[in-house]
Amino acid sequence: MKKIDRIIKHHGYRKERIIQILNDIQSIYNYLPKDVLEYAGQRLGMPLSGIYSIATFYSAFSLKPRGEHLVTVCMGTACHVRGAPSVLSRLEDRLRIETGGTTEDNQFTLKTVNCLGACALAPIVVVDDEYHGQTTVNKVDRLLKEYEKKKKD
Amino acid sequence: MKRRRKTEEFRLHLLVCAGTGCVANHAFDIKEELQKEIARKKLSDEIGVVTTGCQGFCERGPIVIVQPDGIFYQRMKKKDIPHLVEEHLLKGRPVKELMYIPSPREAPVPKMMDIEFFKHQRLIILRNRGRLDPENIDEYIGFNGYQALEIALTRMTPERIIKEVKASGLRGRGGAGFPTGMKWDLCRREPGRIKYIICNGDEGDPGAFMDRSVLEADPHSVIEGMTIGARAISVHKGFVYVRSEYPLAVKRLKIALSQAEEYGLLGKDILGTNFDFDIEVVQGAGAFVCGEETALIASIEGKVGRPRQRPPYPSEKGLWGKPTNINNVETWANVPMIISRGAKWFSSIGTKTSKGTKIFSLVGKINNTGLVEVPMGITMREIIYDIGGGIPQGKEFKAVQTGGPSGGCIPKNMLDLPIDYESLTQAGSMMGSGGMIVMDEDTCMVDVARYFLNFTQEESCGKCPPCRMGTKHMVYTLDRKTKGKGREGDIQFLESIAENVKLSSLCGLGQTAPHPVLTTLRYFRDEYEAHIKEKRCPALVCKDLISYVIDDKLCGGCTVCAKNCPSDAISGEPKKIHTIDQQKCTKCGICITVCPPKFNAVKKVSPAVK
């Protein structure tokens, strides 16, 4: 919990920085663990219910653990007209999960985002922090293979 | 602070674009490789390599420009670099193969300013695009940066600054178009010692990315604009709210803030004038509604981002109940130029009611995708055909969607419409933040309306019933149509809920959510009717209304489609005609992409084959 103390201190123990604090917590754990939120709540003098309402309102937060790789499909308008829906359904088929879900082996979590603002590359799939532009249904297969291979290496 | 080598010392400069688009296309690898190759050829003393902000022509990334000649290289690959260094940098022979070629029949265009995409633009906000390193304040200052701040702080009274901004005719670039000077004045006149200003960088409209680009490419212009505004309104604390999807913008903004502070351009006693002002960066967490000003304020206060009733407007009661002035990124970035070049100059650009320039993000089915800054009053046709280079693959233009989920679709017969706040509103759309999504004959307008409604429905915060329930019912109705279950009377039903949601919602999100439906109904009613009456999708998009079939006259029996079909729906032997089992087909469309062009035998048909 030392890390959490450091984050809260960095934000000056200010309750109004809760969204920033949660962002920082999530960047450590990949999601928001319950015990960490309870601890942060105590330190900030905030009830867990208050933190919960923030954590569930903003779509960037996850209360469930995420897989090793986060696959994000941009569903912005430019991506939509250039075929993002078929890219997404291909990913759902291949990973055998629905959007928002995590694969059984905990390798991949699939989510969508409204727009990444990199529309020239539409349709875009981001795996972890790497952008893959002009994605097609065929490219999805290659992309997943690449990451599965990395796992073996 | 680490000072860079003085720019005059180099014979040539290579400017590597490091906007999000180019970075995603491995611009940093290109930069590294260039530096290595230059060192290998022992040119490191003569040639400098720098990274710059977004050039705007994202479609062509990664981009490298050689200065002072202005030679424009695009779609760079690592393997091209040794040849480029050898030929251009060593022997002085620009490499034609890496230049921009408008179409296969035309010659390469060597210079950036001769390329149609750049030629017609007028750069005010993006004045520094691609020419400076956004992480180095010296370069911004080198291009007359912070000169306007000095003028405003040492030679102008706050009243004079406001007068100038009012006279310029600048209006809010976030979408609604409220006159900026008037907004500042309202906030200035409010009683109270503590006031705030906010920069709205929660650019949530899908398809718009100019604010991201400005923050990434020229963060100091926003800081300078805000500091001038702070002085005019008498504010000592400002916030920049950036959406969480823009990590690079946050990083560069933070670097810029600390450099400005180090130089005495921010913080205590700015430029020795006794004026204090500092800026804090707040990152969002993925909620579209936080672009609405009262929701954004709630979010900065650490609350759930739900809008509230206005009035009172933020200029009376904003952040922590104090008078607050909110402008968007692009608006703030205009301010330094208005101060340094004057209101008269600024107001000479644009139309009667809309002054200056506007950045549009030209995306979708268009040849030259990217950011374009153009004077207000330019026509859609000029943007789409002269700058954008028209529609790819010779397809027919159908509509352009402006204003994001709050805007509407403008049809072909309105291409000559001069663009300003008023004309777009009259057409049933709005300026919005400036996204321009081009759609061609393969785009289904019912699907587009459903897409936007689905978006606003998901992003509705749920506070007021008209928006929460109205958007949901509109999505249901539209969904039914795209699934072939449209009923007689659906159109009238849609129109009536749309009007209700528009009139009775609490905030801008709900009030404008019906626009995509209303404009598509107004201009593309026949497509709705085809979906309902004939169960047919004219653009061949709606999955439930189409089938994939193999034309037996064209099929060469190559078996490629059968091998690639993920659901084993295609049967046929080599050299024999193949067929698709409609019961098994999931309509993923892979067969159409793999069918060799010499056969081109897979087709989409609508209505669906039973």
Tab-separated table of N, CA and C in Angstrom, chain A:
chain	number	residue	atom	x	y	z
A	1	MET	N	0.824	-1.217	0.000
A	1	MET	CA	0.000	0.000	0.000
A	1	MET	C	0.860	1.270	0.000
A	2	LYS	N	2.179	1.058	0.047
A	2	LYS	CA	3.064	2.226	0.023
A	2	LYS	C	2.891	3.017	-1.262
A	3	LYS	N	2.707	2.257	-2.347
A	3	LYS	CA	2.525	2.899	-3.643
A	3	LYS	C	1.286	3.792	-3.623
A	4	ILE	N	0.239	3.287	-2.974
A	4	ILE	CA	-1.013	4.041	-2.921
A	4	ILE	C	-0.810	5.325	-2.125
A	5	ASP	N	-0.070	5.179	-1.011
A	5	ASP	CA	0.231	6.375	-0.214
A	5	ASP	C	0.953	7.419	-1.050
A	6	ARG	N	1.891	6.912	-1.851
A	6	ARG	CA	2.674	7.833	-2.671
A	6	ARG	C	1.767	8.574	-3.678
A	7	ILE	N	0.851	7.819	-4.292
A	7	ILE	CA	-0.062	8.431	-5.271
A	7	ILE	C	-0.915	9.504	-4.597
A	8	ILE	N	-1.471	9.143	-3.444
A	8	ILE	CA	-2.376	10.085	-2.772
A	8	ILE	C	-1.602	11.330	-2.322
A	9	LYS	N	-0.382	11.100	-1.884
A	9	LYS	CA	0.441	12.236	-1.466
A	9	LYS	C	0.742	13.145	-2.660
A	10	HIS	N	1.060	12.489	-3.785
A	10	HIS	CA	1.354	13.244	-5.007
A	10	HIS	C	0.183	14.169	-5.374
A	11	HIS	N	-1.024	13.725	-5.092
A	11	HIS	CA	-2.205	14.537	-5.408
A	11	HIS	C	-2.641	15.388	-4.222
A	12	GLY	N	-1.757	15.532	-3.252
A	12	GLY	CA	-1.983	16.467	-2.155
A	12	GLY	C	-3.159	16.108	-1.250
A	13	TYR	N	-3.464	14.802	-1.139
A	13	TYR	CA	-4.588	14.334	-0.300
A	13	TYR	C	-5.890	15.057	-0.651
A	14	ARG	N	-6.010	15.497	-1.892
A	14	ARG	CA	-7.214	16.247	-2.278
A	14	ARG	C	-8.263	15.297	-2.855
A	15	LYS	N	-9.452	15.341	-2.229
A	15	LYS	CA	-10.545	14.475	-2.673
A	15	LYS	C	-10.921	14.749	-4.123
A	16	GLU	N	-10.846	16.024	-4.519
A	16	GLU	CA	-11.286	16.345	-5.881
A	16	GLU	C	-10.366	15.735	-6.940
A	17	ARG	N	-9.205	15.227	-6.506
A	17	ARG	CA	-8.315	14.590	-7.480
A	17	ARG	C	-8.615	13.094	-7.623
A	18	ILE	N	-9.759	12.653	-7.096
A	18	ILE	CA	-10.058	11.214	-7.067
A	18	ILE	C	-9.962	10.554	-8.449
A	19	ILE	N	-10.398	11.261	-9.491
A	19	ILE	CA	-10.354	10.652	-10.828
A	19	ILE	C	-8.893	10.427	-11.248
A	20	GLN	N	-8.043	11.416	-10.932
A	20	GLN	CA	-6.627	11.279	-11.267
A	20	GLN	C	-6.005	10.154	-10.432
A	21	ILE	N	-6.419	10.072	-9.157
A	21	ILE	CA	-5.878	9.039	-8.272
A	21	ILE	C	-6.259	7.645	-8.797
A	22	LEU	N	-7.514	7.513	-9.189
A	22	LEU	CA	-7.955	6.214	-9.727
A	22	LEU	C	-7.215	5.877	-11.026
A	23	ASN	N	-6.996	6.886	-11.860
A	23	ASN	CA	-6.212	6.669	-13.092
A	23	ASN	C	-4.842	6.100	-12.748
A	24	ASP	N	-4.207	6.707	-11.731
A	24	ASP	CA	-2.863	6.261	-11.343
A	24	ASP	C	-2.891	4.859	-10.736
A	25	ILE	N	-3.921	4.597	-9.909
A	25	ILE	CA	-4.018	3.258	-9.310
A	25	ILE	C	-4.189	2.211	-10.408
A	26	GLN	N	-5.038	2.554	-11.371
A	26	GLN	CA	-5.288	1.582	-12.442
A	26	GLN	C	-4.043	1.330	-13.275
A	27	SER	N	-3.197	2.353	-13.411
A	27	SER	CA	-1.994	2.123	-14.220
A	27	SER	C	-1.024	1.175	-13.511
A	28	ILE	N	-1.164	1.002	-12.192
A	28	ILE	CA	-0.320	0.028	-11.485
A	28	ILE	C	-0.921	-1.381	-11.579
A	29	TYR	N	-2.213	-1.472	-11.254
A	29	TYR	CA	-2.825	-2.801	-11.130
A	29	TYR	C	-3.537	-3.272	-12.386
A	30	ASN	N	-3.695	-2.367	-13.377
A	30	ASN	CA	-4.407	-2.770	-14.578
A	30	ASN	C	-5.930	-2.752	-14.357
A	31	TYR	N	-6.361	-2.669	-13.109
A	31	TYR	CA	-7.770	-2.517	-12.762
A	31	TYR	C	-7.840	-1.913	-11.365
A	32	LEU	N	-9.049	-1.767	-10.813
A	32	LEU	CA	-9.165	-1.167	-9.491
A	32	LEU	C	-9.565	-2.237	-8.464
A	33	PRO	N	-8.593	-2.784	-7.730
A	33	PRO	CA	-8.919	-3.826	-6.751
A	33	PRO	C	-9.698	-3.241	-5.569
A	34	LYS	N	-10.627	-4.038	-5.026
A	34	LYS	CA	-11.519	-3.542	-3.988
A	34	LYS	C	-10.753	-3.093	-2.736
A	35	ASP	N	-9.791	-3.935	-2.293
A	35	ASP	CA	-9.092	-3.577	-1.051
A	35	ASP	C	-8.300	-2.278	-1.200
A	36	VAL	N	-7.770	-2.069	-2.415
A	36	VAL	CA	-7.016	-0.833	-2.649
A	36	VAL	C	-7.965	0.372	-2.575
A	37	LEU	N	-9.163	0.207	-3.150
A	37	LEU	CA	-10.127	1.312	-3.123
A	37	LEU	C	-10.558	1.611	-1.692
A	38	GLU	N	-10.738	0.535	-0.904
A	38	GLU	CA	-11.116	0.739	0.506
A	38	GLU	C	-10.032	1.533	1.229
A	39	TYR	N	-8.781	1.125	0.974
A	39	TYR	CA	-7.656	1.794	1.620
A	39	TYR	C	-7.577	3.269	1.195
A	40	ALA	N	-7.695	3.484	-0.122
A	40	ALA	CA	-7.620	4.859	-0.635
A	40	ALA	C	-8.751	5.703	-0.045
A	41	GLY	N	-9.923	5.103	0.085
A	41	GLY	CA	-11.068	5.800	0.661
A	41	GLY	C	-10.789	6.253	2.083
A	42	GLN	N	-10.182	5.333	2.869
A	42	GLN	CA	-9.841	5.695	4.264
A	42	GLN	C	-8.869	6.871	4.299
A	43	ARG	N	-7.853	6.782	3.455
A	43	ARG	CA	-6.831	7.839	3.459
A	43	ARG	C	-7.403	9.193	3.039
A	44	LEU	N	-8.394	9.137	2.132
A	44	LEU	CA	-8.944	10.398	1.623
A	44	LEU	C	-10.170	10.863	2.409
A	45	GLY	N	-10.643	9.994	3.294
A	45	GLY	CA	-11.877	10.321	4.010
A	45	GLY	C	-13.084	10.290	3.093
A	46	MET	N	-13.090	9.306	2.191
A	46	MET	CA	-14.204	9.181	1.240
A	46	MET	C	-14.858	7.823	1.446
A	47	PRO	N	-16.192	7.748	1.449
A	47	PRO	CA	-16.814	6.433	1.570
A	47	PRO	C	-16.601	5.605	0.299
A	48	LEU	N	-16.552	4.289	0.465
A	48	LEU	CA	-16.343	3.407	-0.681
A	48	LEU	C	-17.433	3.609	-1.735
A	49	SER	N	-18.647	3.897	-1.258
A	49	SER	CA	-19.755	4.096	-2.202
A	49	SER	C	-19.469	5.277	-3.136
A	50	GLY	N	-18.850	6.319	-2.596
A	50	GLY	CA	-18.516	7.490	-3.407
A	50	GLY	C	-17.497	7.138	-4.480
A	51	ILE	N	-16.491	6.359	-4.069
A	51	ILE	CA	-15.470	5.953	-5.037
A	51	ILE	C	-16.094	5.036	-6.081
A	52	TYR	N	-16.977	4.159	-5.614
A	52	TYR	CA	-17.640	3.214	-6.520
A	52	TYR	C	-18.441	3.959	-7.590
A	53	SER	N	-19.099	5.023	-7.180
A	53	SER	CA	-19.911	5.750	-8.159
A	53	SER	C	-19.032	6.386	-9.228
A	54	ILE	N	-17.865	6.871	-8.850
A	54	ILE	CA	-16.921	7.424	-9.840
A	54	ILE	C	-16.402	6.295	-10.736
A	55	ALA	N	-16.003	5.210	-10.096
A	55	ALA	CA	-15.362	4.114	-10.837
A	55	ALA	C	-16.310	3.470	-11.844
A	56	THR	N	-17.611	3.506	-11.560
A	56	THR	CA	-18.545	2.888	-12.501
A	56	THR	C	-19.065	3.874	-13.542
A	57	PHE	N	-18.984	5.170	-13.253
A	57	PHE	CA	-19.486	6.164	-14.209
A	57	PHE	C	-18.526	6.331	-15.388
A	58	TYR	N	-17.238	6.408	-15.086
A	58	TYR	CA	-16.247	6.665	-16.133
A	58	TYR	C	-15.803	5.351	-16.767
A	59	SER	N	-15.877	5.322	-18.113
A	59	SER	CA	-15.664	4.041	-18.779
A	59	SER	C	-14.203	3.596	-18.799
A	60	ALA	N	-13.270	4.491	-18.454
A	60	ALA	CA	-11.865	4.078	-18.482
A	60	ALA	C	-11.524	3.134	-17.332
A	61	PHE	N	-12.394	3.100	-16.304
A	61	PHE	CA	-12.070	2.279	-15.133
A	61	PHE	C	-12.660	0.883	-15.234
A	62	SER	N	-11.927	-0.073	-14.677
A	62	SER	CA	-12.422	-1.444	-14.656
A	62	SER	C	-12.327	-1.973	-13.227
A	63	LEU	N	-13.412	-2.596	-12.766
A	63	LEU	CA	-13.397	-3.177	-11.414
A	63	LEU	C	-13.006	-4.651	-11.473
A	64	LYS	N	-12.895	-5.158	-12.703
A	64	LYS	CA	-12.495	-6.557	-12.851
A	64	LYS	C	-11.069	-6.598	-13.387
A	65	PRO	N	-10.307	-7.624	-12.988
A	65	PRO	CA	-8.942	-7.723	-13.524
A	65	PRO	C	-8.989	-7.865	-15.033
A	66	ARG	N	-8.012	-7.283	-15.697
A	66	ARG	CA	-7.957	-7.388	-17.149
A	66	ARG	C	-6.882	-8.387	-17.552
A	67	GLY	N	-7.001	-8.883	-18.761
A	67	GLY	CA	-6.017	-9.838	-19.261
A	67	GLY	C	-4.658	-9.187	-19.477
A	68	GLU	N	-3.696	-10.065	-19.831
A	68	GLU	CA	-2.326	-9.596	-20.034
A	68	GLU	C	-2.268	-8.489	-21.095
A	69	HIS	N	-3.005	-8.716	-22.187
A	69	HIS	CA	-3.034	-7.711	-23.251
A	69	HIS	C	-4.420	-7.089	-23.340
A	70	LEU	N	-4.428	-5.771	-23.469
A	70	LEU	CA	-5.702	-5.078	-23.626
A	70	LEU	C	-5.873	-4.730	-25.107
A	71	VAL	N	-6.901	-5.310	-25.715
A	71	VAL	CA	-7.167	-5.041	-27.129
A	71	VAL	C	-8.307	-4.026	-27.210
A	72	THR	N	-8.010	-2.859	-27.765
A	72	THR	CA	-9.020	-1.817	-27.834
A	72	THR	C	-9.370	-1.544	-29.289
A	73	VAL	N	-10.653	-1.629	-29.605
A	73	VAL	CA	-11.074	-1.350	-30.975
A	73	VAL	C	-11.740	0.022	-30.994
A	74	CYS	N	-11.254	0.898	-31.873
A	74	CYS	CA	-11.849	2.227	-31.956
A	74	CYS	C	-13.159	2.139	-32.738
A	75	MET	N	-14.216	2.693	-32.161
A	75	MET	CA	-15.524	2.669	-32.818
A	75	MET	C	-15.952	4.088	-33.219
A	76	GLY	N	-14.989	4.963	-33.443
A	76	GLY	CA	-15.305	6.312	-33.904
A	76	GLY	C	-15.974	6.281	-35.274
A	77	THR	N	-16.524	7.415	-35.696
A	77	THR	CA	-17.279	7.438	-36.944
A	77	THR	C	-16.427	7.037	-38.149
A	78	ALA	N	-15.210	7.568	-38.200
A	78	ALA	CA	-14.354	7.269	-39.341
A	78	ALA	C	-14.040	5.780	-39.373
A	79	CYS	N	-13.793	5.210	-38.202
A	79	CYS	CA	-13.528	3.774	-38.128
A	79	CYS	C	-14.783	2.988	-38.490
A	80	HIS	N	-15.942	3.481	-38.043
A	80	HIS	CA	-17.200	2.793	-38.327
A	80	HIS	C	-17.449	2.698	-39.834
A	81	VAL	N	-17.316	3.835	-40.537
A	81	VAL	CA	-17.605	3.778	-41.979
A	81	VAL	C	-16.542	3.006	-42.752
A	82	ARG	N	-15.365	2.838	-42.141
A	82	ARG	CA	-14.340	2.061	-42.842
A	82	ARG	C	-14.271	0.603	-42.347
A	83	GLY	N	-15.300	0.175	-41.636
A	83	GLY	CA	-15.399	-1.265	-41.365
A	83	GLY	C	-15.040	-1.756	-39.970
A	84	ALA	N	-15.007	-0.866	-38.957
A	84	ALA	CA	-14.682	-1.305	-37.597
A	84	ALA	C	-15.631	-2.390	-37.059
A	85	PRO	N	-16.958	-2.309	-37.367
A	85	PRO	CA	-17.829	-3.348	-36.800
A	85	PRO	C	-17.413	-4.767	-37.204
A	86	SER	N	-16.984	-4.971	-38.457
A	86	SER	CA	-16.589	-6.343	-38.812
A	86	SER	C	-15.267	-6.737	-38.160
A	87	VAL	N	-14.383	-5.742	-37.942
A	87	VAL	CA	-13.129	-6.032	-37.246
A	87	VAL	C	-13.439	-6.480	-35.815
A	88	LEU	N	-14.362	-5.769	-35.185
A	88	LEU	CA	-14.725	-6.107	-33.804
A	88	LEU	C	-15.354	-7.494	-33.727
A	89	SER	N	-16.263	-7.783	-34.671
A	89	SER	CA	-16.923	-9.085	-34.551
A	89	SER	C	-15.944	-10.213	-34.857
A	90	ARG	N	-14.971	-9.944	-35.713
A	90	ARG	CA	-13.929	-10.943	-35.962
A	90	ARG	C	-13.126	-11.198	-34.682
A	91	LEU	N	-12.780	-10.140	-33.973
A	91	LEU	CA	-12.034	-10.289	-32.722
A	91	LEU	C	-12.849	-11.075	-31.693
A	92	GLU	N	-14.138	-10.760	-31.629
A	92	GLU	CA	-14.998	-11.489	-30.686
A	92	GLU	C	-15.024	-12.974	-31.031
A	93	ASP	N	-15.125	-13.264	-32.346
A	93	ASP	CA	-15.132	-14.663	-32.787
A	93	ASP	C	-13.831	-15.369	-32.441
A	94	ARG	N	-12.740	-14.706	-32.785
A	94	ARG	CA	-11.432	-15.340	-32.598
A	94	ARG	C	-11.087	-15.523	-31.126
A	95	LEU	N	-11.406	-14.540	-30.319
A	95	LEU	CA	-11.053	-14.631	-28.902
A	95	LEU	C	-12.128	-15.370	-28.099
A	96	ARG	N	-13.250	-15.627	-28.734
A	96	ARG	CA	-14.392	-16.279	-28.094
A	96	ARG	C	-14.854	-15.554	-26.842
A	97	ILE	N	-14.865	-14.223	-26.921
A	97	ILE	CA	-15.407	-13.430	-25.820
A	97	ILE	C	-16.251	-12.310	-26.415
A	98	GLU	N	-17.070	-11.725	-25.585
A	98	GLU	CA	-17.797	-10.551	-26.031
A	98	GLU	C	-17.018	-9.310	-25.621
A	99	THR	N	-17.380	-8.181	-26.233
A	99	THR	CA	-16.709	-6.933	-25.885
A	99	THR	C	-16.838	-6.690	-24.378
A	100	GLY	N	-15.712	-6.346	-23.758
A	100	GLY	CA	-15.723	-6.147	-22.312
A	100	GLY	C	-15.233	-7.374	-21.563
A	101	GLY	N	-15.160	-8.496	-22.253
A	101	GLY	CA	-14.770	-9.742	-21.592
A	101	GLY	C	-13.271	-10.011	-21.641
A	102	THR	N	-12.863	-11.033	-20.894
A	102	THR	CA	-11.463	-11.443	-20.846
A	102	THR	C	-11.392	-12.924	-21.189
A	103	THR	N	-10.382	-13.313	-21.973
A	103	THR	CA	-10.282	-14.716	-22.372
A	103	THR	C	-9.992	-15.597	-21.161
A	104	GLU	N	-10.348	-16.883	-21.288
A	104	GLU	CA	-10.198	-17.795	-20.149
A	104	GLU	C	-8.757	-17.890	-19.662
A	105	ASP	N	-7.820	-17.871	-20.594
A	105	ASP	CA	-6.412	-17.976	-20.189
A	105	ASP	C	-5.845	-16.637	-19.714
A	106	ASN	N	-6.723	-15.648	-19.575
A	106	ASN	CA	-6.300	-14.345	-19.054
A	106	ASN	C	-5.312	-13.614	-19.949
A	107	GLN	N	-5.281	-13.983	-21.225
A	107	GLN	CA	-4.331	-13.342	-22.126
A	107	GLN	C	-4.864	-12.009	-22.669
A	108	PHE	N	-6.135	-12.014	-23.100
A	108	PHE	CA	-6.661	-10.820	-23.763
A	108	PHE	C	-7.947	-10.297	-23.119
A	109	THR	N	-8.036	-8.968	-23.013
A	109	THR	CA	-9.304	-8.332	-22.682
A	109	THR	C	-9.678	-7.483	-23.891
A	110	LEU	N	-10.947	-7.572	-24.281
A	110	LEU	CA	-11.389	-6.835	-25.469
A	110	LEU	C	-12.301	-5.701	-25.044
A	111	LYS	N	-11.993	-4.481	-25.493
A	111	LYS	CA	-12.911	-3.388	-25.216
A	111	LYS	C	-12.984	-2.436	-26.409
A	112	THR	N	-13.962	-1.554	-26.379
A	112	THR	CA	-14.062	-0.576	-27.456
A	112	THR	C	-13.858	0.821	-26.875
A	113	VAL	N	-13.548	1.759	-27.750
A	113	VAL	CA	-13.385	3.144	-27.336
A	113	VAL	C	-14.104	3.988	-28.385
A	114	ASN	N	-14.614	5.146	-27.973
A	114	ASN	CA	-15.430	5.934	-28.899
A	114	ASN	C	-14.646	6.622	-29.996
A	115	CYS	N	-13.463	7.107	-29.685
A	115	CYS	CA	-12.625	7.669	-30.748
A	115	CYS	C	-11.250	7.918	-30.168
A	116	LEU	N	-10.232	7.530	-30.921
A	116	LEU	CA	-8.865	7.760	-30.449
A	116	LEU	C	-8.277	8.999	-31.094
A	117	GLY	N	-9.009	9.590	-32.019
A	117	GLY	CA	-8.512	10.790	-32.684
A	117	GLY	C	-7.333	10.509	-33.600
A	118	ALA	N	-7.268	9.326	-34.153
A	118	ALA	CA	-6.216	9.031	-35.134
A	118	ALA	C	-6.910	8.493	-36.377
A	119	CYS	N	-7.921	9.250	-36.838
A	119	CYS	CA	-8.874	8.768	-37.828
A	119	CYS	C	-8.247	8.447	-39.180
A	120	ALA	N	-7.062	9.010	-39.452
A	120	ALA	CA	-6.426	8.721	-40.732
A	120	ALA	C	-6.031	7.256	-40.806
A	121	LEU	N	-5.910	6.625	-39.651
A	121	LEU	CA	-5.473	5.234	-39.621
A	121	LEU	C	-6.651	4.264	-39.549
A	122	ALA	N	-7.855	4.776	-39.710
A	122	ALA	CA	-9.054	3.970	-39.515
A	122	ALA	C	-9.101	2.761	-40.440
A	123	PRO	N	-9.680	1.640	-39.982
A	123	PRO	CA	-10.042	1.357	-38.591
A	123	PRO	C	-8.836	0.959	-37.728
A	124	ILE	N	-8.875	1.380	-36.476
A	124	ILE	CA	-7.713	1.191	-35.601
A	124	ILE	C	-7.972	0.147	-34.524
A	125	VAL	N	-6.980	-0.690	-34.305
A	125	VAL	CA	-6.990	-1.584	-33.143
A	125	VAL	C	-5.728	-1.275	-32.350
A	126	VAL	N	-5.882	-1.052	-31.049
A	126	VAL	CA	-4.714	-0.801	-30.211
A	126	VAL	C	-4.517	-2.000	-29.306
A	127	VAL	N	-3.334	-2.589	-29.359
A	127	VAL	CA	-3.041	-3.674	-28.434
A	127	VAL	C	-2.018	-3.118	-27.459
A	128	ASP	N	-2.380	-3.139	-26.179
A	128	ASP	CA	-1.613	-2.454	-25.147
A	128	ASP	C	-1.407	-1.010	-25.586
A	129	ASP	N	-0.174	-0.574	-25.853
A	129	ASP	CA	-0.062	0.822	-26.283
A	129	ASP	C	0.285	0.952	-27.754
A	130	GLU	N	0.253	-0.170	-28.454
A	130	GLU	CA	0.671	-0.116	-29.846
A	130	GLU	C	-0.521	0.020	-30.796
A	131	TYR	N	-0.440	1.026	-31.669
A	131	TYR	CA	-1.526	1.288	-32.610
A	131	TYR	C	-1.346	0.452	-33.877
A	132	HIS	N	-2.430	-0.158	-34.322
A	132	HIS	CA	-2.402	-0.869	-35.594
A	132	HIS	C	-3.465	-0.257	-36.493
A	133	GLY	N	-3.018	0.430	-37.531
A	133	GLY	CA	-3.962	1.148	-38.381
A	133	GLY	C	-4.419	0.328	-39.571
A	134	GLN	N	-5.420	0.856	-40.283
A	134	GLN	CA	-5.983	0.223	-41.483
A	134	GLN	C	-6.202	-1.276	-41.279
A	135	THR	N	-6.809	-1.621	-40.154
A	135	THR	CA	-7.013	-3.028	-39.831
A	135	THR	C	-8.118	-3.612	-40.706
A	136	THR	N	-7.923	-4.848	-41.115
A	136	THR	CA	-8.971	-5.556	-41.847
A	136	THR	C	-9.240	-6.853	-41.094
A	137	VAL	N	-10.299	-7.536	-41.526
A	137	VAL	CA	-10.629	-8.808	-40.895
A	137	VAL	C	-9.426	-9.765	-40.997
A	138	ASN	N	-8.753	-9.749	-42.127
A	138	ASN	CA	-7.590	-10.638	-42.295
A	138	ASN	C	-6.434	-10.259	-41.383
A	139	LYS	N	-6.249	-8.949	-41.209
A	139	LYS	CA	-5.132	-8.492	-40.372
A	139	LYS	C	-5.318	-8.885	-38.915
A	140	VAL	N	-6.576	-8.973	-38.479
A	140	VAL	CA	-6.865	-9.330	-37.093
A	140	VAL	C	-6.225	-10.674	-36.760
A	141	ASP	N	-6.381	-11.638	-37.664
A	141	ASP	CA	-5.825	-12.961	-37.425
A	141	ASP	C	-4.311	-12.912	-37.261
A	142	ARG	N	-3.681	-12.150	-38.156
A	142	ARG	CA	-2.220	-12.040	-38.099
A	142	ARG	C	-1.779	-11.392	-36.794
A	143	LEU	N	-2.531	-10.351	-36.409
A	143	LEU	CA	-2.203	-9.591	-35.209
A	143	LEU	C	-2.247	-10.483	-33.965
A	144	LEU	N	-3.309	-11.250	-33.855
A	144	LEU	CA	-3.439	-12.118	-32.685
A	144	LEU	C	-2.325	-13.155	-32.652
A	145	LYS	N	-2.005	-13.677	-33.838
A	145	LYS	CA	-0.917	-14.669	-33.906
A	145	LYS	C	0.380	-14.081	-33.373
A	146	GLU	N	0.632	-12.836	-33.771
A	146	GLU	CA	1.840	-12.150	-33.347
A	146	GLU	C	1.948	-12.117	-31.815
A	147	TYR	N	0.839	-11.776	-31.170
A	147	TYR	CA	0.869	-11.659	-29.706
A	147	TYR	C	0.903	-13.019	-29.033
A	148	GLU	N	0.254	-13.997	-29.676
A	148	GLU	CA	0.317	-15.335	-29.107
A	148	GLU	C	1.742	-15.864	-29.195
A	149	LYS	N	2.422	-15.506	-30.276
A	149	LYS	CA	3.801	-15.937	-30.452
A	149	LYS	C	4.696	-15.303	-29.393
A	150	LYS	N	4.466	-14.041	-29.147
A	150	LYS	CA	5.258	-13.332	-28.130
A	150	LYS	C	5.170	-14.041	-26.795
A	151	LYS	N	3.975	-14.565	-26.525
A	151	LYS	CA	3.731	-15.246	-25.262
A	151	LYS	C	4.647	-16.466	-25.149
A	152	LYS	N	4.757	-17.203	-26.285
A	152	LYS	CA	5.584	-18.406	-26.258
A	152	LYS	C	7.067	-18.072	-26.076
A	153	ASP	N	7.478	-16.943	-26.651
A	153	ASP	CA	8.913	-16.590	-26.630
A	153	ASP	C	9.422	-16.305	-25.251
